[in-house]
Amino acid sequence: PNLNLSWCWRGILMLPYILLMSIFFRQLMLWLGTCPCQRRQPNHPGVIGTAGGVAGTNLLQSTDQYLEETSHHITGQILWPDVVQGLGQDDVPEHLRQDLSALKKHLYYSGKTVLEKSNWDKVPDITEFHQPGTSPAVTDALRRLRQAPSPPALPSEGPLGVAYIILVDKAEIDLLDLLIRTLWRKEDTFYIHFDVDVPQERVRGLIALPSMQKPNILRDQAISGCWGCPSLAFMKILGLIRLMTRPVTWSHVITLSPKTFPTRPLAELYAALQAHPRSAFTNSDNGEAETVKYHWRQEVLWQERTDPFRRQLTKPVLCPMGFRKQPAEEEIGMKIYKASQWDVLPAEFASWILRDSPLLEQISFWRHTLISDEHMVPTYLFNCAWKVDIQDRMIAIDFEPGQPSPKQFTHADYADLTTRPGRYFARKVCDPQLLAELSKLNPSEGTPMQDTA
């Protein structure tokens, strides 16, 4: 009876006002980019250490402290396919006008592929959003490596192990355990990079398996990759840096994915590597054929962009931003080559590209190049002293006519894959029946090292 009803009614009448104000302040925080419910933190707390826990420093935590690493002033409209169709002679630099139709065709289909791979129709407008990317982190790691003492020279006698760089994305993570169990030897060193897009719980579940609890397995989850982005090339460089910060007891480093599986007894692979200690194994024509076919790639400037609020777009998207002011090969000072990123590199070259090549000074160039993982390492390889020691590639990769992606091998390909001369792996292999048969070629938990000299 003593309850003051007027105050209750006042409270009820204030509820819509309070609700409207809360919505207003929430939208204001979103616009300012400070709303904790939308600014999702990265799903990895740091770099995953070799013991299966979290250790070390996240290589990306200081990225925001860097200015954008580029010598190019990128302005203007994003050159998506509808824009490309309207380009004229006056819209491109003089050195690109001689074959404008071929340039427009390349840019049209490159942009179309990026749009399809990125599900562009499902993401918000991010034309104004740009993130610094991963090159500052890799640059910082390269500088630290160059300041550190060089590793001791490789032993001149006796067999050496092998190093593996394995790049793992969300779609292939379930195949990793079998690959590691098949390849593992105590003499070898493994570097595994999990894409940031892979959920932490899946990574932690995997690295808890007995096959991953080995002291010679290094693990990171530091970079987010996207189709065509330079981040894929930087994952490989980060792996080489991690391998070079330990004593180098391996003769070659092999880059794989979980869908790349051995097709021959591994003892044959080790014998071939020991017979060619200074050789790189990649395109047998030194990349000449594909270099001519894809020479337009590096003339266009590309830039990684993202939605800072992570509303729908959780991975970067590569956007075509314009053209280089001068020919790419003049800018970089060497001929640019194309070859497969799934290569086998000698340890001496791996050390050279990190410590003595122009890579550190030219990171910005590669950061704005489409599909850098097929151009960056091959360009330095084919322009250095190791060019004379290049052998044919060791990984079988087949393409169906007219298809841009490699075919997926099936059990019907078993006889062919296991008898191809000089091919010791195949990509892509995910057919359970084919995997079961190929697994019989190599015992689990490692093939003993033998001196075949």
Short mmCIF file of C-alpha atoms in Angstrom, two decimals:
data_model
loop_
_atom_site.label_atom_id
_atom_site.label_comp_id
_atom_site.label_asym_id
_atom_site.label_seq_id
_atom_site.Cartn_x
_atom_site.Cartn_y
_atom_site.Cartn_z
CA PRO A 1 0.00 0.00 0.00
CA ASN A 2 2.98 2.34 0.57
CA LEU A 3 4.48 1.58 -2.90
CA ASN A 4 4.90 4.73 -5.00
CA LEU A 5 3.45 3.62 -8.37
CA SER A 6 4.54 6.82 -10.09
CA TRP A 7 8.20 5.78 -9.79
CA CYS A 8 7.42 2.32 -11.27
CA TRP A 9 5.73 3.91 -14.26
CA ARG A 10 8.63 6.28 -14.69
CA GLY A 11 11.03 3.33 -14.80
CA ILE A 12 8.89 1.53 -17.35
CA LEU A 13 8.67 4.62 -19.54
CA MET A 14 12.48 5.02 -19.37
CA LEU A 15 13.16 1.49 -20.73
CA PRO A 16 12.74 2.40 -24.46
CA TYR A 17 15.00 5.43 -23.96
CA ILE A 18 17.67 3.28 -22.27
CA LEU A 19 17.42 0.68 -25.05
CA LEU A 20 17.79 3.29 -27.79
CA MET A 21 20.81 4.83 -26.07
CA SER A 22 22.50 1.46 -25.68
CA ILE A 23 22.01 0.74 -29.40
CA PHE A 24 23.39 4.16 -30.26
CA PHE A 25 26.55 3.73 -28.17
CA ARG A 26 27.07 0.20 -29.51
CA GLN A 27 26.91 1.45 -33.11
CA LEU A 28 29.24 4.29 -32.19
CA MET A 29 31.79 1.82 -30.79
CA LEU A 30 31.46 -0.34 -33.91
CA TRP A 31 32.16 2.69 -36.09
CA LEU A 32 35.19 3.53 -33.97
CA GLY A 33 36.32 -0.11 -34.05
CA THR A 34 36.37 -0.56 -30.26
CA CYS A 35 33.38 -2.79 -29.58
CA PRO A 36 34.65 -5.93 -27.78
CA CYS A 37 31.76 -8.05 -29.06
CA GLN A 38 32.72 -7.42 -32.69
CA ARG A 39 36.49 -6.97 -32.55
CA ARG A 40 37.13 -10.67 -32.26
CA GLN A 41 40.58 -11.49 -30.99
CA PRO A 42 42.73 -13.89 -33.01
CA ASN A 43 41.86 -17.50 -32.23
CA HIS A 44 45.45 -18.28 -31.28
CA PRO A 45 47.06 -16.88 -28.13
CA GLY A 46 50.60 -17.16 -29.41
CA VAL A 47 53.05 -19.37 -31.21
CA ILE A 48 52.58 -23.04 -30.42
CA GLY A 49 55.79 -24.36 -28.92
CA THR A 50 57.49 -27.66 -29.62
CA ALA A 51 56.26 -29.25 -26.41
CA GLY A 52 52.62 -28.88 -27.42
CA GLY A 53 51.86 -25.83 -25.29
CA VAL A 54 51.94 -22.13 -26.02
CA ALA A 55 55.39 -20.59 -25.94
CA GLY A 56 57.43 -17.84 -27.47
CA THR A 57 56.15 -14.56 -28.87
CA ASN A 58 53.37 -14.16 -31.38
CA LEU A 59 55.17 -12.94 -34.50
CA LEU A 60 52.20 -10.78 -35.42
CA GLN A 61 51.72 -8.95 -32.15
CA SER A 62 53.86 -5.96 -33.16
CA THR A 63 52.58 -5.71 -36.74
CA ASP A 64 50.52 -2.60 -36.01
CA GLN A 65 53.68 -0.77 -34.93
CA TYR A 66 55.02 -0.89 -38.48
CA LEU A 67 54.18 1.43 -41.30
CA GLU A 68 53.04 -0.26 -44.47
CA GLU A 69 56.10 -1.77 -46.12
CA THR A 70 55.74 -0.67 -49.70
CA SER A 71 57.57 1.63 -52.06
CA HIS A 72 54.42 1.91 -54.18
CA HIS A 73 51.81 4.60 -53.72
CA ILE A 74 48.62 2.65 -54.34
CA THR A 75 45.60 4.77 -55.24
CA GLY A 76 42.43 4.47 -57.25
CA GLN A 77 39.69 1.93 -57.71
CA ILE A 78 40.01 -1.80 -57.10
CA LEU A 79 40.33 -3.41 -60.54
CA TRP A 80 37.63 -6.05 -60.32
CA PRO A 81 36.47 -7.64 -63.61
CA ASP A 82 33.76 -5.06 -64.34
CA VAL A 83 36.32 -2.26 -64.02
CA VAL A 84 38.94 -4.08 -66.11
CA GLN A 85 36.63 -4.28 -69.10
CA GLY A 86 36.61 -0.47 -69.37
CA LEU A 87 40.40 0.06 -69.21
CA GLY A 88 41.95 1.97 -72.10
CA GLN A 89 45.47 2.81 -73.25
CA ASP A 90 45.64 5.88 -71.03
CA ASP A 91 44.76 3.83 -67.91
CA VAL A 92 47.96 1.77 -67.87
CA PRO A 93 51.67 2.68 -67.82
CA GLU A 94 53.40 3.02 -71.16
CA HIS A 95 55.36 -0.21 -70.83
CA LEU A 96 52.09 -2.21 -70.63
CA ARG A 97 50.27 -0.64 -73.59
CA GLN A 98 51.77 -2.81 -76.33
CA ASP A 99 49.64 -5.81 -75.39
CA LEU A 100 46.75 -4.27 -73.51
CA SER A 101 44.29 -6.98 -74.52
CA ALA A 102 46.45 -9.76 -73.00
CA LEU A 103 46.94 -7.72 -69.83
CA LYS A 104 43.18 -7.12 -69.48
CA LYS A 105 42.48 -10.82 -70.09
CA HIS A 106 44.95 -11.84 -67.36
CA LEU A 107 43.63 -9.28 -64.90
CA TYR A 108 40.00 -10.15 -65.66
CA TYR A 109 40.41 -13.86 -64.96
CA SER A 110 42.75 -13.30 -61.99
CA GLY A 111 40.24 -10.97 -60.34
CA LYS A 112 37.37 -13.32 -61.18
CA THR A 113 39.22 -16.23 -59.56
CA VAL A 114 39.91 -14.19 -56.41
CA LEU A 115 36.24 -13.27 -56.18
CA GLU A 116 35.15 -16.89 -56.54
CA LYS A 117 37.71 -18.21 -54.05
CA SER A 118 36.72 -15.54 -51.51
CA ASN A 119 32.92 -15.94 -51.76
CA TRP A 120 32.83 -12.21 -52.39
CA ASP A 121 29.03 -12.10 -52.63
CA LYS A 122 28.85 -13.17 -48.97
CA VAL A 123 31.16 -10.54 -47.47
CA PRO A 124 30.64 -6.86 -46.65
CA ASP A 125 32.14 -4.02 -48.66
CA ILE A 126 35.79 -3.90 -47.58
CA THR A 127 37.13 -1.60 -50.24
CA GLU A 128 38.19 0.92 -47.59
CA PHE A 129 39.66 -1.62 -45.16
CA HIS A 130 43.31 -2.60 -45.25
CA GLN A 131 45.50 -4.50 -42.83
CA PRO A 132 49.31 -4.28 -42.70
CA GLY A 133 49.64 -7.96 -43.55
CA THR A 134 52.33 -10.38 -42.45
CA SER A 135 55.43 -9.05 -44.21
CA PRO A 136 56.51 -6.80 -41.28
CA ALA A 137 56.59 -9.84 -39.00
CA VAL A 138 58.62 -11.85 -41.50
CA THR A 139 60.90 -8.88 -42.09
CA ASP A 140 61.53 -8.58 -38.36
CA ALA A 141 62.29 -12.30 -38.10
CA LEU A 142 64.67 -12.07 -41.07
CA ARG A 143 66.54 -9.16 -39.49
CA ARG A 144 66.95 -11.08 -36.24
CA LEU A 145 68.25 -14.12 -38.13
CA ARG A 146 70.81 -12.04 -40.02
CA GLN A 147 72.06 -10.54 -36.78
CA ALA A 148 72.47 -13.98 -35.20
CA PRO A 149 75.63 -16.09 -35.66
CA SER A 150 75.65 -18.34 -38.71
CA PRO A 151 75.08 -22.04 -38.03
CA PRO A 152 78.08 -24.39 -38.25
CA ALA A 153 78.89 -25.86 -41.64
CA LEU A 154 77.27 -29.12 -42.63
CA PRO A 155 79.29 -32.27 -41.93
CA SER A 156 81.40 -33.28 -44.94
CA GLU A 157 81.01 -37.00 -44.33
CA GLY A 158 78.15 -39.33 -43.53
CA PRO A 159 74.44 -39.12 -44.35
CA LEU A 160 72.35 -36.11 -43.35
CA GLY A 161 68.71 -35.90 -42.42
CA VAL A 162 65.90 -34.11 -44.25
CA ALA A 163 63.85 -31.10 -43.17
CA TYR A 164 60.15 -30.82 -43.96
CA ILE A 165 58.00 -27.69 -44.09
CA ILE A 166 54.35 -28.75 -43.92
CA LEU A 167 51.69 -26.08 -44.51
CA VAL A 168 48.35 -27.03 -42.99
CA ASP A 169 44.99 -25.40 -43.60
CA LYS A 170 41.57 -26.22 -42.20
CA ALA A 171 40.60 -28.50 -45.08
CA GLU A 172 43.66 -30.77 -44.80
CA ILE A 173 44.33 -31.04 -41.08
CA ASP A 174 42.78 -34.51 -40.73
CA LEU A 175 45.45 -35.98 -43.03
CA LEU A 176 48.41 -34.63 -41.08
CA ASP A 177 48.71 -37.42 -38.49
CA LEU A 178 49.10 -40.13 -41.15
CA LEU A 179 51.67 -38.08 -43.06
CA ILE A 180 53.78 -37.46 -39.96
CA ARG A 181 53.66 -41.12 -38.91
CA THR A 182 54.76 -42.12 -42.41
CA LEU A 183 57.62 -39.62 -42.72
CA TRP A 184 58.97 -39.45 -39.20
CA ARG A 185 62.62 -40.29 -38.46
CA LYS A 186 64.62 -39.10 -35.50
CA GLU A 187 67.32 -37.82 -37.89
CA ASP A 188 64.93 -35.40 -39.62
CA THR A 189 63.43 -32.04 -38.62
CA PHE A 190 59.80 -31.07 -39.15
CA TYR A 191 58.25 -27.60 -39.23
CA ILE A 192 54.45 -27.50 -39.27
CA HIS A 193 52.57 -24.25 -39.81
CA PHE A 194 48.85 -24.29 -39.01
CA ASP A 195 46.87 -21.57 -40.72
CA VAL A 196 45.32 -19.10 -38.27
CA ASP A 197 41.95 -20.16 -39.73
CA VAL A 198 42.33 -23.61 -38.10
CA PRO A 199 40.43 -23.58 -34.75
CA GLN A 200 42.68 -23.82 -31.70
CA GLU A 201 40.80 -26.78 -30.28
CA ARG A 202 41.49 -28.82 -33.43
CA VAL A 203 45.17 -27.90 -33.34
CA ARG A 204 45.52 -28.77 -29.67
CA GLY A 205 43.74 -32.07 -30.18
CA LEU A 206 46.08 -32.96 -33.00
CA ILE A 207 49.33 -32.02 -31.31
CA ALA A 208 48.33 -34.11 -28.30
CA LEU A 209 48.62 -37.25 -30.45
CA PRO A 210 51.71 -39.44 -29.87
CA SER A 211 52.93 -38.83 -33.44
CA MET A 212 53.28 -35.11 -32.70
CA GLN A 213 55.03 -35.45 -29.35
CA LYS A 214 58.53 -35.52 -30.83
CA PRO A 215 61.39 -33.13 -30.03
CA ASN A 216 62.22 -32.70 -33.73
CA ILE A 217 58.76 -31.32 -34.62
CA LEU A 218 58.42 -27.51 -34.59
CA ARG A 219 54.98 -25.89 -34.75
CA ASP A 220 53.60 -22.41 -35.41
CA GLN A 221 50.20 -20.87 -35.93
CA ALA A 222 51.08 -17.32 -36.85
CA ILE A 223 49.88 -16.40 -40.36
CA SER A 224 46.48 -16.37 -42.05
CA GLY A 225 46.63 -17.44 -45.67
CA CYS A 226 44.28 -16.76 -48.55
CA TRP A 227 44.26 -17.84 -52.17
CA GLY A 228 46.90 -15.96 -54.15
CA CYS A 229 48.09 -13.99 -51.11
CA PRO A 230 51.79 -13.46 -50.33
CA SER A 231 51.09 -14.86 -46.86
CA LEU A 232 51.52 -18.35 -48.34
CA ALA A 233 55.06 -17.49 -49.44
CA PHE A 234 55.77 -15.93 -46.05
CA MET A 235 54.69 -19.13 -44.26
CA LYS A 236 57.46 -20.92 -46.14
CA ILE A 237 60.03 -18.24 -45.29
CA LEU A 238 58.97 -18.36 -41.65
CA GLY A 239 59.50 -22.13 -41.71
CA LEU A 240 62.99 -21.71 -43.16
CA ILE A 241 63.81 -19.15 -40.47
CA ARG A 242 62.68 -21.50 -37.71
CA LEU A 243 64.71 -24.36 -39.20
CA MET A 244 67.80 -22.17 -39.50
CA THR A 245 67.66 -21.09 -35.87
CA ARG A 246 68.50 -24.69 -34.87
CA PRO A 247 71.60 -26.71 -35.69
CA VAL A 248 71.31 -27.64 -39.38
CA THR A 249 71.65 -31.41 -39.63
CA TRP A 250 69.78 -31.82 -42.90
CA SER A 251 70.84 -31.64 -46.54
CA HIS A 252 67.52 -30.57 -48.11
CA VAL A 253 64.20 -29.01 -47.10
CA ILE A 254 61.00 -30.32 -48.70
CA THR A 255 57.78 -28.27 -48.74
CA LEU A 256 54.61 -30.36 -48.46
CA SER A 257 50.96 -30.17 -47.52
CA PRO A 258 49.01 -32.96 -45.77
CA LYS A 259 47.57 -33.91 -49.19
CA THR A 260 51.09 -34.61 -50.49
CA PHE A 261 51.96 -38.23 -49.75
CA PRO A 262 54.96 -40.52 -50.47
CA THR A 263 54.52 -42.78 -53.48
CA ARG A 264 57.83 -44.67 -53.27
CA PRO A 265 59.89 -46.23 -50.49
CA LEU A 266 61.46 -43.33 -48.60
CA ALA A 267 64.87 -45.02 -48.71
CA GLU A 268 64.89 -44.25 -52.45
CA LEU A 269 64.22 -40.58 -51.71
CA TYR A 270 67.06 -40.36 -49.19
CA ALA A 271 69.48 -42.03 -51.62
CA ALA A 272 68.55 -39.54 -54.38
CA LEU A 273 69.07 -36.57 -52.06
CA GLN A 274 72.40 -37.90 -50.82
CA ALA A 275 73.56 -38.32 -54.43
CA HIS A 276 72.78 -34.63 -55.15
CA PRO A 277 73.64 -32.68 -51.97
CA ARG A 278 73.70 -29.27 -53.72
CA SER A 279 70.75 -29.79 -56.07
CA ALA A 280 67.33 -28.19 -55.99
CA PHE A 281 64.43 -30.21 -57.36
CA THR A 282 61.74 -28.22 -59.14
CA ASN A 283 60.62 -27.50 -62.73
CA SER A 284 63.09 -29.20 -65.04
CA ASP A 285 62.94 -26.41 -67.65
CA ASN A 286 64.17 -23.86 -65.09
CA GLY A 287 60.70 -22.38 -65.07
CA GLU A 288 61.02 -20.92 -68.58
CA ALA A 289 57.74 -22.21 -70.05
CA GLU A 290 55.50 -21.17 -67.17
CA THR A 291 57.41 -17.92 -66.69
CA VAL A 292 56.42 -16.80 -70.19
CA LYS A 293 52.80 -17.90 -69.72
CA TYR A 294 52.30 -16.07 -66.43
CA HIS A 295 54.52 -13.02 -66.93
CA TRP A 296 51.57 -10.62 -66.43
CA ARG A 297 51.16 -11.53 -62.76
CA GLN A 298 53.88 -9.31 -61.36
CA GLU A 299 52.95 -6.21 -63.42
CA VAL A 300 49.76 -5.70 -61.36
CA LEU A 301 49.88 -4.47 -57.77
CA TRP A 302 47.82 -6.52 -55.33
CA GLN A 303 46.98 -5.74 -51.72
CA GLU A 304 45.56 -7.85 -48.87
CA ARG A 305 42.41 -6.35 -47.39
CA THR A 306 40.04 -7.50 -44.70
CA ASP A 307 36.96 -6.60 -42.69
CA PRO A 308 38.36 -5.25 -39.39
CA PHE A 309 35.21 -6.21 -37.48
CA ARG A 310 35.33 -9.82 -38.73
CA ARG A 311 31.58 -9.71 -39.31
CA GLN A 312 31.66 -12.22 -42.15
CA LEU A 313 35.12 -12.10 -43.69
CA THR A 314 37.53 -13.85 -41.34
CA LYS A 315 40.41 -14.24 -43.82
CA PRO A 316 42.18 -11.65 -45.98
CA VAL A 317 41.17 -11.08 -49.59
CA LEU A 318 43.65 -10.08 -52.28
CA CYS A 319 42.56 -7.02 -54.27
CA PRO A 320 44.07 -5.79 -57.59
CA MET A 321 44.94 -2.14 -56.97
CA GLY A 322 46.68 -0.88 -60.11
CA PHE A 323 49.90 -1.24 -62.08
CA ARG A 324 53.57 -0.94 -61.34
CA LYS A 325 55.05 2.31 -62.59
CA GLN A 326 57.96 0.51 -64.21
CA PRO A 327 58.47 -3.06 -65.45
CA ALA A 328 58.62 -5.46 -62.54
CA GLU A 329 61.93 -6.97 -63.62
CA GLU A 330 63.52 -3.52 -63.75
CA GLU A 331 62.20 -2.74 -60.30
CA ILE A 332 63.53 -5.94 -58.75
CA GLY A 333 66.70 -6.02 -60.84
CA MET A 334 66.42 -9.59 -62.09
CA LYS A 335 64.32 -11.86 -64.26
CA ILE A 336 61.19 -13.14 -62.51
CA TYR A 337 60.48 -16.87 -62.73
CA LYS A 338 57.54 -19.11 -61.96
CA ALA A 339 57.73 -22.65 -60.61
CA SER A 340 55.90 -24.89 -58.17
CA GLN A 341 56.01 -23.94 -54.50
CA TRP A 342 56.16 -27.67 -53.65
CA ASP A 343 59.90 -27.92 -54.14
CA VAL A 344 63.02 -29.47 -52.63
CA LEU A 345 65.79 -27.01 -51.76
CA PRO A 346 69.38 -27.68 -50.64
CA ALA A 347 70.37 -26.44 -47.19
CA GLU A 348 73.06 -24.12 -48.57
CA PHE A 349 70.51 -22.33 -50.77
CA ALA A 350 68.04 -22.09 -47.88
CA SER A 351 70.72 -20.38 -45.80
CA TRP A 352 71.67 -18.06 -48.67
CA ILE A 353 68.15 -16.88 -49.44
CA LEU A 354 67.61 -15.94 -45.78
CA ARG A 355 71.01 -14.43 -44.96
CA ASP A 356 72.57 -13.09 -48.15
CA SER A 357 69.98 -12.74 -50.92
CA PRO A 358 68.08 -9.47 -51.67
CA LEU A 359 64.93 -10.99 -50.10
CA LEU A 360 64.95 -8.75 -47.03
CA GLU A 361 65.14 -5.58 -49.10
CA GLN A 362 62.52 -6.81 -51.58
CA ILE A 363 59.83 -8.15 -49.22
CA SER A 364 57.62 -5.20 -50.20
CA PHE A 365 57.76 -6.20 -53.87
CA TRP A 366 56.58 -9.73 -53.16
CA ARG A 367 53.92 -8.53 -50.78
CA HIS A 368 52.17 -6.88 -53.73
CA THR A 369 52.60 -9.77 -56.21
CA LEU A 370 49.87 -12.28 -57.06
CA ILE A 371 50.62 -15.87 -55.95
CA SER A 372 54.06 -14.98 -54.61
CA ASP A 373 54.62 -18.56 -53.46
CA GLU A 374 55.08 -19.55 -57.13
CA HIS A 375 57.45 -16.67 -57.92
CA MET A 376 59.46 -15.50 -54.91
CA VAL A 377 61.69 -18.49 -54.15
CA PRO A 378 61.94 -19.59 -57.83
CA THR A 379 63.13 -16.12 -58.85
CA TYR A 380 66.05 -16.19 -56.41
CA LEU A 381 66.77 -19.84 -57.20
CA PHE A 382 66.94 -19.37 -60.98
CA ASN A 383 69.05 -16.19 -60.66
CA CYS A 384 71.77 -17.57 -58.38
CA ALA A 385 74.63 -20.04 -58.48
CA TRP A 386 72.34 -22.98 -57.63
CA LYS A 387 70.62 -22.69 -61.03
CA VAL A 388 73.21 -25.02 -62.57
CA ASP A 389 72.28 -27.75 -60.08
CA ILE A 390 68.51 -27.82 -60.63
CA GLN A 391 67.02 -31.28 -61.14
CA ASP A 392 63.51 -32.31 -62.14
CA ARG A 393 60.85 -32.03 -59.44
CA MET A 394 60.24 -34.92 -57.04
CA ILE A 395 56.48 -34.38 -56.57
CA ALA A 396 53.91 -35.60 -59.09
CA ILE A 397 51.24 -32.95 -59.78
CA ASP A 398 48.72 -33.51 -62.59
CA PHE A 399 46.15 -31.12 -64.04
CA GLU A 400 42.97 -31.98 -65.86
CA PRO A 401 42.62 -30.12 -69.20
CA GLY A 402 41.17 -26.67 -68.63
CA GLN A 403 41.22 -26.94 -64.83
CA PRO A 404 43.24 -24.44 -62.73
CA SER A 405 43.71 -26.74 -59.71
CA PRO A 406 45.59 -30.06 -59.53
CA LYS A 407 43.57 -33.24 -59.95
CA GLN A 408 42.95 -35.45 -56.93
CA PHE A 409 44.50 -38.86 -57.40
CA THR A 410 42.44 -41.98 -56.74
CA HIS A 411 43.18 -45.66 -56.18
CA ALA A 412 43.09 -46.13 -59.96
CA ASP A 413 46.31 -44.08 -60.16
CA TYR A 414 48.26 -46.35 -57.77
CA ALA A 415 50.26 -48.26 -60.40
CA ASP A 416 51.11 -45.07 -62.27
CA LEU A 417 52.19 -43.11 -59.19
CA THR A 418 54.40 -45.84 -57.78
CA THR A 419 56.35 -46.30 -61.02
CA ARG A 420 56.99 -42.71 -62.14
CA PRO A 421 60.78 -42.21 -62.38
CA GLY A 422 62.10 -39.58 -60.00
CA ARG A 423 58.71 -38.86 -58.40
CA TYR A 424 58.65 -39.69 -54.69
CA PHE A 425 55.47 -37.82 -53.67
CA ALA A 426 52.10 -37.02 -55.23
CA ARG A 427 49.76 -34.08 -54.72
CA LYS A 428 46.78 -34.22 -54.15
CA VAL A 429 46.16 -37.53 -52.36
CA CYS A 430 43.15 -37.85 -50.06
CA ASP A 431 41.40 -41.00 -51.35
CA PRO A 432 41.29 -43.34 -48.29
CA GLN A 433 41.85 -46.46 -50.41
CA LEU A 434 44.86 -44.94 -52.18
CA LEU A 435 46.29 -43.69 -48.87
CA ALA A 436 45.94 -47.15 -47.35
CA GLU A 437 47.84 -48.75 -50.22
CA LEU A 438 50.58 -46.10 -50.32
CA SER A 439 51.06 -46.36 -46.54
CA LYS A 440 52.18 -49.97 -46.98
CA LEU A 441 55.26 -48.77 -48.90
CA ASN A 442 56.77 -47.23 -45.77
CA PRO A 443 56.71 -48.45 -42.17
CA SER A 444 55.37 -46.13 -39.50
CA GLU A 445 57.63 -44.33 -37.05
CA GLY A 446 60.43 -43.83 -39.51
CA THR A 447 62.75 -45.49 -41.96
CA PRO A 448 66.23 -46.09 -40.51
CA MET A 449 68.97 -43.90 -41.98
CA GLN A 450 71.52 -45.77 -44.03
CA ASP A 451 74.77 -44.60 -45.54
CA THR A 452 74.32 -45.35 -49.23
CA ALA A 453 77.61 -43.81 -50.32
#
